[in-house]
Coordinates of C-alpha atoms and ligand atoms in Angstrom, one line a residue:
M1 CA 8.9 23.0 41.9
P2 CA 5.5 24.5 40.7
K3 CA 3.8 21.5 38.1
T4 CA 4.1 22.5 34.8
A5 CA 0.6 22.2 33.0
P6 CA -0.7 19.7 31.4
H7 CA 0.2 19.3 27.9
R8 CA -3.5 19.6 26.0
T9 CA -4.4 17.2 22.8
T10 CA -5.9 19.7 20.0
G11 CA -6.9 19.1 16.6
T12 CA -3.4 20.7 15.4
A13 CA -1.3 19.1 18.2
A14 CA 1.4 16.2 16.6
P15 CA 0.0 13.2 15.8
L16 CA -0.7 10.1 18.2
K17 CA -1.8 7.8 16.2
L18 CA -1.5 7.3 12.0
E19 CA -5.0 8.3 11.9
D20 CA -4.5 11.8 12.9
F21 CA -2.8 12.5 9.7
E22 CA -5.9 12.3 8.0
P23 CA -7.1 15.7 9.2
A24 CA -3.9 17.4 9.2
A25 CA -3.3 16.5 5.3
R26 CA -7.6 17.4 4.9
A27 CA -6.4 20.9 6.2
V28 CA -3.5 21.6 3.7
L29 CA -4.5 19.9 0.7
P30 CA -6.6 20.8 -1.8
Q31 CA -10.5 19.3 -1.7
D32 CA -10.0 17.5 -4.8
I33 CA -6.9 15.4 -3.8
Y34 CA -7.9 15.0 -0.2
D35 CA -10.7 13.3 -1.9
Y36 CA -8.6 11.3 -4.3
I37 CA -6.4 9.5 -1.5
A38 CA -9.4 9.3 0.7
G39 CA -12.2 7.9 -1.3
G40 CA -13.5 4.2 -2.4
A41 CA -15.8 2.9 -5.3
E42 CA -19.4 4.4 -5.2
D43 CA -20.9 3.1 -1.8
E44 CA -17.3 2.7 -0.3
A45 CA -18.7 -0.1 1.6
T46 CA -14.7 -2.1 1.4
L47 CA -13.1 0.8 2.0
W48 CA -14.8 1.2 5.8
D49 CA -15.0 -2.7 5.9
N50 CA -10.9 -2.8 5.8
R51 CA -10.7 -0.5 8.9
A52 CA -14.1 -2.7 10.1
A53 CA -12.2 -6.2 9.9
F54 CA -9.7 -5.9 12.1
A55 CA -11.9 -4.8 14.5
R56 CA -13.0 -8.3 14.6
Y57 CA -10.3 -9.3 16.3
R58 CA -9.6 -9.6 19.7
F59 CA -6.5 -10.9 21.4
R60 CA -6.1 -14.2 23.9
F61 CA -2.8 -12.9 24.9
K62 CA 0.1 -14.3 26.7
V63 CA 1.2 -13.4 30.3
L64 CA 4.6 -14.2 32.3
A65 CA 6.1 -14.2 28.9
S66 CA 6.8 -10.2 27.3
A67 CA 10.1 -9.4 25.9
D68 CA 11.1 -5.7 27.4
R69 CA 12.3 -5.1 23.5
P70 CA 10.6 -7.2 20.8
D71 CA 12.3 -8.3 18.0
L72 CA 10.5 -7.1 14.8
G73 CA 12.9 -7.8 11.8
S74 CA 11.6 -9.3 9.4
E75 CA 12.5 -11.3 6.0
V76 CA 10.5 -11.1 2.8
F77 CA 11.5 -11.9 -0.8
G78 CA 15.2 -12.2 0.3
Q79 CA 15.8 -9.2 2.2
R80 CA 15.7 -7.8 5.6
F81 CA 13.8 -4.9 7.4
T82 CA 13.1 -3.3 10.4
M83 CA 9.5 -4.3 10.8
P84 CA 7.3 -6.3 9.0
V85 CA 5.8 -3.1 7.5
H86 CA 6.3 -1.5 3.6
L87 CA 5.7 1.5 2.0
A88 CA 2.4 0.4 -0.8
P89 CA 2.4 2.0 -4.8
A90 CA 0.6 5.3 -5.3
A91 CA 0.2 7.5 -7.9
I92 CA 1.3 10.7 -8.5
Q93 CA 2.4 11.4 -5.4
R94 CA 4.2 14.9 -6.4
M95 CA -0.5 15.6 -5.7
A96 CA 0.5 15.6 -1.5
H97 CA 4.3 17.0 -1.3
Q98 CA 6.4 18.2 -4.4
D99 CA 9.0 16.1 -3.3
G100 CA 6.6 13.6 -3.7
E101 CA 7.5 9.4 -4.2
A102 CA 11.8 10.5 -3.5
A103 CA 10.3 12.2 -0.4
A104 CA 8.2 9.0 0.7
Y105 CA 10.7 6.7 -0.7
R106 CA 13.8 8.2 1.5
A107 CA 11.6 8.1 4.9
A108 CA 10.9 4.1 4.0
S109 CA 15.1 3.4 3.6
D110 CA 15.6 5.0 7.2
A111 CA 13.2 3.0 8.3
G112 CA 14.9 0.6 7.1
V113 CA 11.4 -1.1 5.1
A114 CA 10.6 -1.0 1.3
Y115 CA 9.1 1.6 -0.7
C116 CA 6.9 0.9 -3.3
L117 CA 7.1 2.6 -6.0
S118 CA 3.7 3.1 -8.8
T119 CA 3.9 2.6 -12.6
L120 CA 1.8 6.1 -12.7
S121 CA 4.8 8.2 -10.6
S122 CA 4.9 11.4 -10.4
V123 CA 8.6 11.5 -10.1
S124 CA 10.5 8.8 -12.5
I125 CA 12.1 5.0 -12.1
E126 CA 15.7 6.5 -12.1
D127 CA 15.3 9.5 -10.3
L128 CA 13.5 7.4 -7.1
A129 CA 16.8 4.9 -7.5
A130 CA 18.8 8.3 -7.3
A131 CA 16.8 8.8 -4.1
A132 CA 17.9 6.6 -1.4
T133 CA 19.7 3.5 -1.4
G134 CA 16.9 1.0 0.8
A135 CA 15.0 -1.9 -1.1
R136 CA 12.7 -0.3 -3.8
W137 CA 10.4 -2.7 -5.6
F138 CA 8.5 -1.7 -8.8
Q139 CA 5.0 -1.8 -9.0
L140 CA 3.4 -2.9 -12.8
Y141 CA 0.4 -1.7 -13.8
L142 CA 0.6 -4.2 -17.6
H143 CA -0.3 -0.9 -20.4
P144 CA -2.1 -1.9 -23.4
E145 CA 1.4 -1.9 -25.3
R146 CA 3.8 -4.3 -24.2
A147 CA 6.0 -2.2 -25.5
V148 CA 5.6 -0.4 -22.8
S149 CA 5.6 -2.5 -20.6
A150 CA 8.8 -4.1 -21.5
A151 CA 10.9 -0.8 -21.5
Y152 CA 9.7 0.0 -17.8
I153 CA 10.7 -4.0 -16.5
E154 CA 14.1 -3.0 -18.3
R155 CA 14.8 0.3 -16.8
A156 CA 13.0 -1.0 -13.1
V157 CA 15.9 -3.8 -13.4
D158 CA 18.6 -0.9 -14.5
A159 CA 17.8 1.0 -11.6
G160 CA 18.3 -1.0 -8.8
F161 CA 14.8 -2.4 -8.0
S162 CA 14.5 -6.3 -6.5
A163 CA 11.1 -7.3 -6.9
I164 CA 8.0 -6.2 -9.3
L165 CA 4.6 -6.0 -8.2
L166 CA 2.1 -6.7 -10.8
T167 CA -1.1 -5.2 -10.1
V168 CA -4.1 -7.9 -11.1
D169 CA -7.3 -5.7 -9.2
L170 CA -8.1 -2.7 -11.5
P171 CA -7.9 -3.7 -15.7
K172 CA -10.5 -0.7 -15.3
T173 CA -10.7 1.8 -12.9
G174 CA -13.2 1.8 -10.2
R175 CA -16.5 3.9 -9.9
R176 CA -14.8 6.7 -7.6
E177 CA -17.8 9.2 -6.9
R178 CA -15.8 11.7 -5.0
D179 CA -13.8 11.8 -8.1
I180 CA -16.8 12.3 -10.4
R181 CA -18.0 15.2 -8.1
N182 CA -14.9 17.1 -8.7
A183 CA -14.4 16.3 -12.7
F184 CA -10.5 15.1 -10.8
S185 CA -8.1 14.9 -13.7
L186 CA -4.4 16.0 -12.5
P187 CA -3.3 18.8 -11.3
D188 CA -1.0 21.1 -13.4
G189 CA 2.7 20.5 -13.0
V190 CA 1.9 16.9 -11.9
A191 CA 2.9 14.4 -14.8
Y192 CA 3.4 10.7 -15.2
A193 CA 6.7 10.7 -14.9
N194 CA 7.6 7.5 -16.1
L195 CA 6.0 7.7 -19.8
E196 CA 7.0 9.8 -23.2
S197 CA 5.7 12.8 -22.6
R198 CA 3.9 11.5 -26.2
R199 CA 1.8 9.0 -24.3
R200 CA 1.3 11.5 -20.8
T201 CA -1.9 13.2 -22.0
A202 CA -3.9 10.2 -23.3
T203 CA -7.9 11.0 -23.0
A204 CA -8.4 13.3 -20.6
E205 CA -12.1 14.0 -21.1
G206 CA -15.2 13.4 -20.2
P207 CA -17.0 13.3 -16.0
D208 CA -13.6 11.9 -14.7
P209 CA -10.6 12.6 -16.3
F210 CA -8.1 11.1 -14.0
A211 CA -9.4 7.6 -14.2
Q212 CA -9.8 7.9 -18.1
N213 CA -6.0 8.7 -18.0
V214 CA -5.5 5.7 -15.6
N215 CA -7.8 3.7 -18.2
A216 CA -5.1 5.0 -21.1
H217 CA -2.4 3.6 -19.7
T218 CA -3.4 0.4 -18.3
S219 CA -5.0 -2.8 -19.8
A220 CA -8.1 -3.6 -19.6
A221 CA -8.0 -7.3 -20.7
L222 CA -5.6 -8.5 -18.6
G223 CA -5.5 -12.4 -17.9
W224 CA -3.7 -14.8 -16.7
A225 CA -1.0 -14.8 -20.4
D226 CA 0.2 -11.4 -19.3
L227 CA 1.5 -12.9 -16.0
E228 CA 3.5 -15.5 -17.8
W229 CA 4.7 -13.1 -19.8
L230 CA 5.7 -11.0 -17.0
L231 CA 7.1 -14.4 -15.9
A232 CA 9.7 -15.1 -18.5
R233 CA 10.0 -11.4 -19.1
T234 CA 11.8 -11.2 -15.8
S235 CA 14.2 -13.1 -13.1
L236 CA 13.1 -10.6 -10.8
P237 CA 10.8 -12.1 -7.9
V238 CA 6.8 -11.0 -9.2
I239 CA 4.5 -10.8 -6.9
V240 CA 0.9 -10.5 -7.8
K241 CA -0.5 -7.8 -6.0
G242 CA -5.2 -7.4 -5.8
V243 CA -5.4 -11.3 -4.7
V244 CA -8.4 -12.2 -2.9
R245 CA -9.2 -16.2 -3.3
A246 CA -7.8 -19.2 -2.8
D247 CA -8.1 -20.2 -6.4
D248 CA -6.3 -17.1 -8.0
A249 CA -3.8 -17.8 -4.9
R250 CA -2.7 -21.0 -6.3
R251 CA -2.8 -20.3 -9.9
A252 CA -0.2 -17.7 -9.8
V253 CA 2.0 -19.5 -7.7
E254 CA 1.8 -22.5 -10.2
A255 CA 2.9 -20.2 -12.8
G256 CA 5.3 -18.8 -10.1
A257 CA 4.6 -16.0 -8.7
R258 CA 7.5 -15.7 -5.6
G259 CA 4.4 -14.0 -3.3
L260 CA 1.2 -12.1 -3.2
V261 CA -0.8 -9.3 -1.8
V262 CA -4.1 -9.4 -0.4
S263 CA -5.8 -6.3 -1.7
N264 CA -8.7 -4.7 -2.8
H265 CA -7.0 -1.6 -3.7
G266 CA -7.7 0.2 -0.7
G267 CA -11.1 -0.1 -1.5
R268 CA -10.9 2.1 -4.1
Q269 CA -11.7 -0.7 -7.1
L270 CA -15.0 -3.7 -7.0
D271 CA -17.4 -2.1 -4.3
Y272 CA -18.6 -4.7 -1.9
A273 CA -15.1 -6.4 -2.3
I274 CA -14.3 -8.9 0.6
A275 CA -12.2 -6.9 3.4
S276 CA -8.6 -7.6 2.9
L277 CA -8.6 -9.0 6.4
D278 CA -11.2 -11.3 6.1
A279 CA -9.7 -13.1 3.0
L280 CA -6.5 -13.7 4.3
P281 CA -6.8 -17.0 6.6
G282 CA -8.2 -18.4 3.0
V283 CA -5.3 -17.3 0.7
V284 CA -2.5 -18.2 3.5
E285 CA -3.7 -21.4 3.7
A286 CA -4.1 -22.3 -0.5
V287 CA -0.1 -21.3 -0.9
G288 CA 0.4 -23.2 2.3
G289 CA 3.8 -21.2 3.4
T290 CA 5.4 -22.1 0.0
V291 CA 5.8 -18.1 -0.7
P292 CA 5.5 -15.1 1.6
V293 CA 1.4 -13.1 1.9
L294 CA 1.5 -9.6 2.6
L295 CA -1.9 -7.6 3.0
D296 CA -2.8 -3.8 2.6
G297 CA -5.9 -2.6 3.1
G298 CA -6.7 -0.7 6.4
V299 CA -4.0 -1.2 8.2
R300 CA -3.7 1.8 10.7
R301 CA -2.2 0.4 14.2
G302 CA 0.0 -1.8 15.3
T303 CA -2.1 -3.9 16.7
D304 CA -3.7 -3.9 12.9
V305 CA -0.1 -5.4 12.1
L306 CA 0.0 -7.8 14.9
K307 CA -3.2 -9.2 13.6
A308 CA -2.6 -10.1 9.7
L309 CA 1.1 -11.8 11.1
C310 CA -1.2 -13.4 13.0
L311 CA -3.6 -15.0 10.6
G312 CA -0.6 -15.4 8.3
A313 CA 0.3 -12.1 6.4
S314 CA 4.6 -11.8 6.3
G315 CA 4.1 -8.3 6.6
V316 CA 1.4 -5.6 5.4
L317 CA 1.6 -2.4 3.5
I318 CA 0.5 0.9 4.3
G319 CA -1.3 3.2 2.0
R320 CA -3.2 6.1 2.7
P321 CA -1.4 7.4 5.6
Y322 CA 0.9 8.0 4.2
L323 CA 0.3 10.1 1.6
Y324 CA -1.3 12.0 4.4
A325 CA 1.9 12.0 6.5
L326 CA 3.6 13.0 2.9
A327 CA 1.5 16.2 2.5
V328 CA 1.5 17.5 6.2
G329 CA 5.6 16.9 6.9
G330 CA 7.4 15.2 3.7
A331 CA 9.8 13.1 4.4
D332 CA 10.3 14.2 8.2
G333 CA 6.7 13.5 8.6
V334 CA 6.7 9.5 6.6
R335 CA 9.1 9.4 8.7
G336 CA 7.1 10.4 12.1
M337 CA 4.6 8.3 11.1
L338 CA 6.5 4.9 10.5
E339 CA 8.1 5.8 13.5
L340 CA 4.8 6.3 15.7
L341 CA 3.8 2.4 14.2
R342 CA 7.3 0.5 15.3
E343 CA 6.2 1.8 18.7
E344 CA 2.7 1.0 18.7
I345 CA 3.7 -2.4 16.9
A346 CA 6.6 -2.9 20.1
L347 CA 4.7 -2.1 22.7
S348 CA 1.3 -4.1 21.5
M349 CA 4.5 -7.4 21.0
S350 CA 5.2 -7.0 24.7
L351 CA 2.2 -6.7 26.0
L352 CA 0.9 -9.7 23.8
G353 CA 3.6 -12.0 25.1
A354 CA 5.2 -12.0 22.0
G355 CA 9.5 -11.6 21.4
R356 CA 9.3 -11.9 17.9
L357 CA 7.4 -12.3 15.0
S358 CA 7.3 -15.8 14.8
E359 CA 5.8 -16.3 17.7
L360 CA 2.8 -14.3 16.5
S361 CA -0.1 -17.4 15.7
Q362 CA -3.6 -17.4 15.1
D363 CA -4.0 -19.1 18.4
L364 CA -3.5 -15.5 20.0
L365 CA -6.7 -14.3 18.2
T366 CA -10.5 -14.7 19.1
R367 CA -13.1 -13.4 16.4
I368 CA -16.0 -11.8 17.7
Ligands
LIG401 C1 -3.4 3.4 -4.4 N1 -3.2 1.9 -4.3 C2 -2.2 2.0 -6.1 N2 -2.2 0.6 -6.1 C3 -1.3 -0.3 -7.0 O1 -1.1 -0.6 -7.4 N3 -1.2 1.3 -7.7 C4 -1.4 2.5 -7.9 O2 -0.8 3.4 -8.8 C5 -2.0 3.1 -6.8 N4 -2.5 3.7 -6.7 C6 -3.4 4.9 -5.5 C7 -3.2 6.0 -5.2 C8 -4.5 6.3 -4.2 C9 -4.2 7.8 -3.4 C10 -4.3 5.1 -2.9 C11 -5.3 5.7 -1.9 C12 -4.1 3.9 -3.2 C13 -3.6 1.2 -3.5 C14 -2.7 1.4 -2.3 O3 -2.0 0.4 -3.1 C15 -2.8 0.1 -1.3 O4 -3.5 -1.1 -2.2 C16 -4.3 0.6 -0.6 O5 -4.0 2.1 -0.4 C17 -4.1 -0.1 0.8 O6 -5.2 1.0 1.7 P1 -4.5 2.2 2.6 O7 -4.2 1.4 3.1 O8 -4.7 3.1 2.0 O9 -6.3 1.5 3.3
LIG402 C1 -5.6 4.2 -8.1 C2 -5.2 4.0 -9.1 C3 -4.3 5.0 -9.8 O1 -6.0 3.1 -7.2 O2 -3.9 2.6 -8.4 O3 -5.9 5.7 -8.2

């Protein structure tokens, strides 16, 4: 039998890893939309460091302890998931693909993980809920008018969302110079689907129309009283997203938050903010196992997920890679991305000598 020619890997071959989705998406997206997704604030130091932080750890793997089929099952906020990876909230996903958030949610639902819908989504709360049946969380940006936020919360409850993630690291949009250079604004035909039309087109002038538009829909004076207001308003678990300090973590939990997301918004807000992975141990220690702590920012590999879990995270959120996968292949693209990550996690757990997530501990890591 003649041997078949070896498979050649080229830039256009099927993605082998999450980072392969980025160049593929760049090839199909308009430059300004690609830049909006890919970019960070100012020098993009935090954007870079979110990745670099994972490379500062190495595994001290166990031998003669391998599980053939490691159990990736995880539980968070009272819900069971097939792996500890969920889709982070990200604005206006119809910029990436015509089906936008609905396609990404279908993929998450099929994969058995949660999808978090942004307040600034391009598919409405109700339409999203109609797209699939898996766990759906609602990300809240507090609107300058509380009545608008109160209506969002009510709609999310009515539509069967099971948690509210309050994002606290965006009192104002960070300075994203790629967007300024591109004079980035909402693409034609894409709008904030949750807002009534008369509010959709608030201030959109100046060098960075998109950022000014976001600012018009988010509260610049966000404070602890707002968290208390939200907690009093809903019986859904409230998760605070965008915490990096131990004191803030403790205060949020004391106020009644049922979970935290250690995050710097993917390096899109305060530049030179501490990398998410570097902030994680302090936050985990501060809350002492009382509530789940999730992490996002720079998670691109199965080993990244395991590192975060070894340092005490209960799970991670993925941002940009699924937006790129959505741009390239809609729901199928996102499904493919999630399955790649699942395979990487499972293989790395076998090689690490961990049969289930509860076996992941700091003892398996060393910082270089
Ligand atoms: C975001 N992020 C975000 N977060 C949030 O709470 N509400 C939002 O509407 C958005 N919008 C948004 C748009 C885009 C294009 C990106 C890339 C990110 C932040 C997001 O939830 C998450 O914190 C980061 O994306 C995680 O970092 P990685 O995985 O992208 O490195
Ligand atoms: C962003 C906002 C909208 O990061 O969260 O672009």
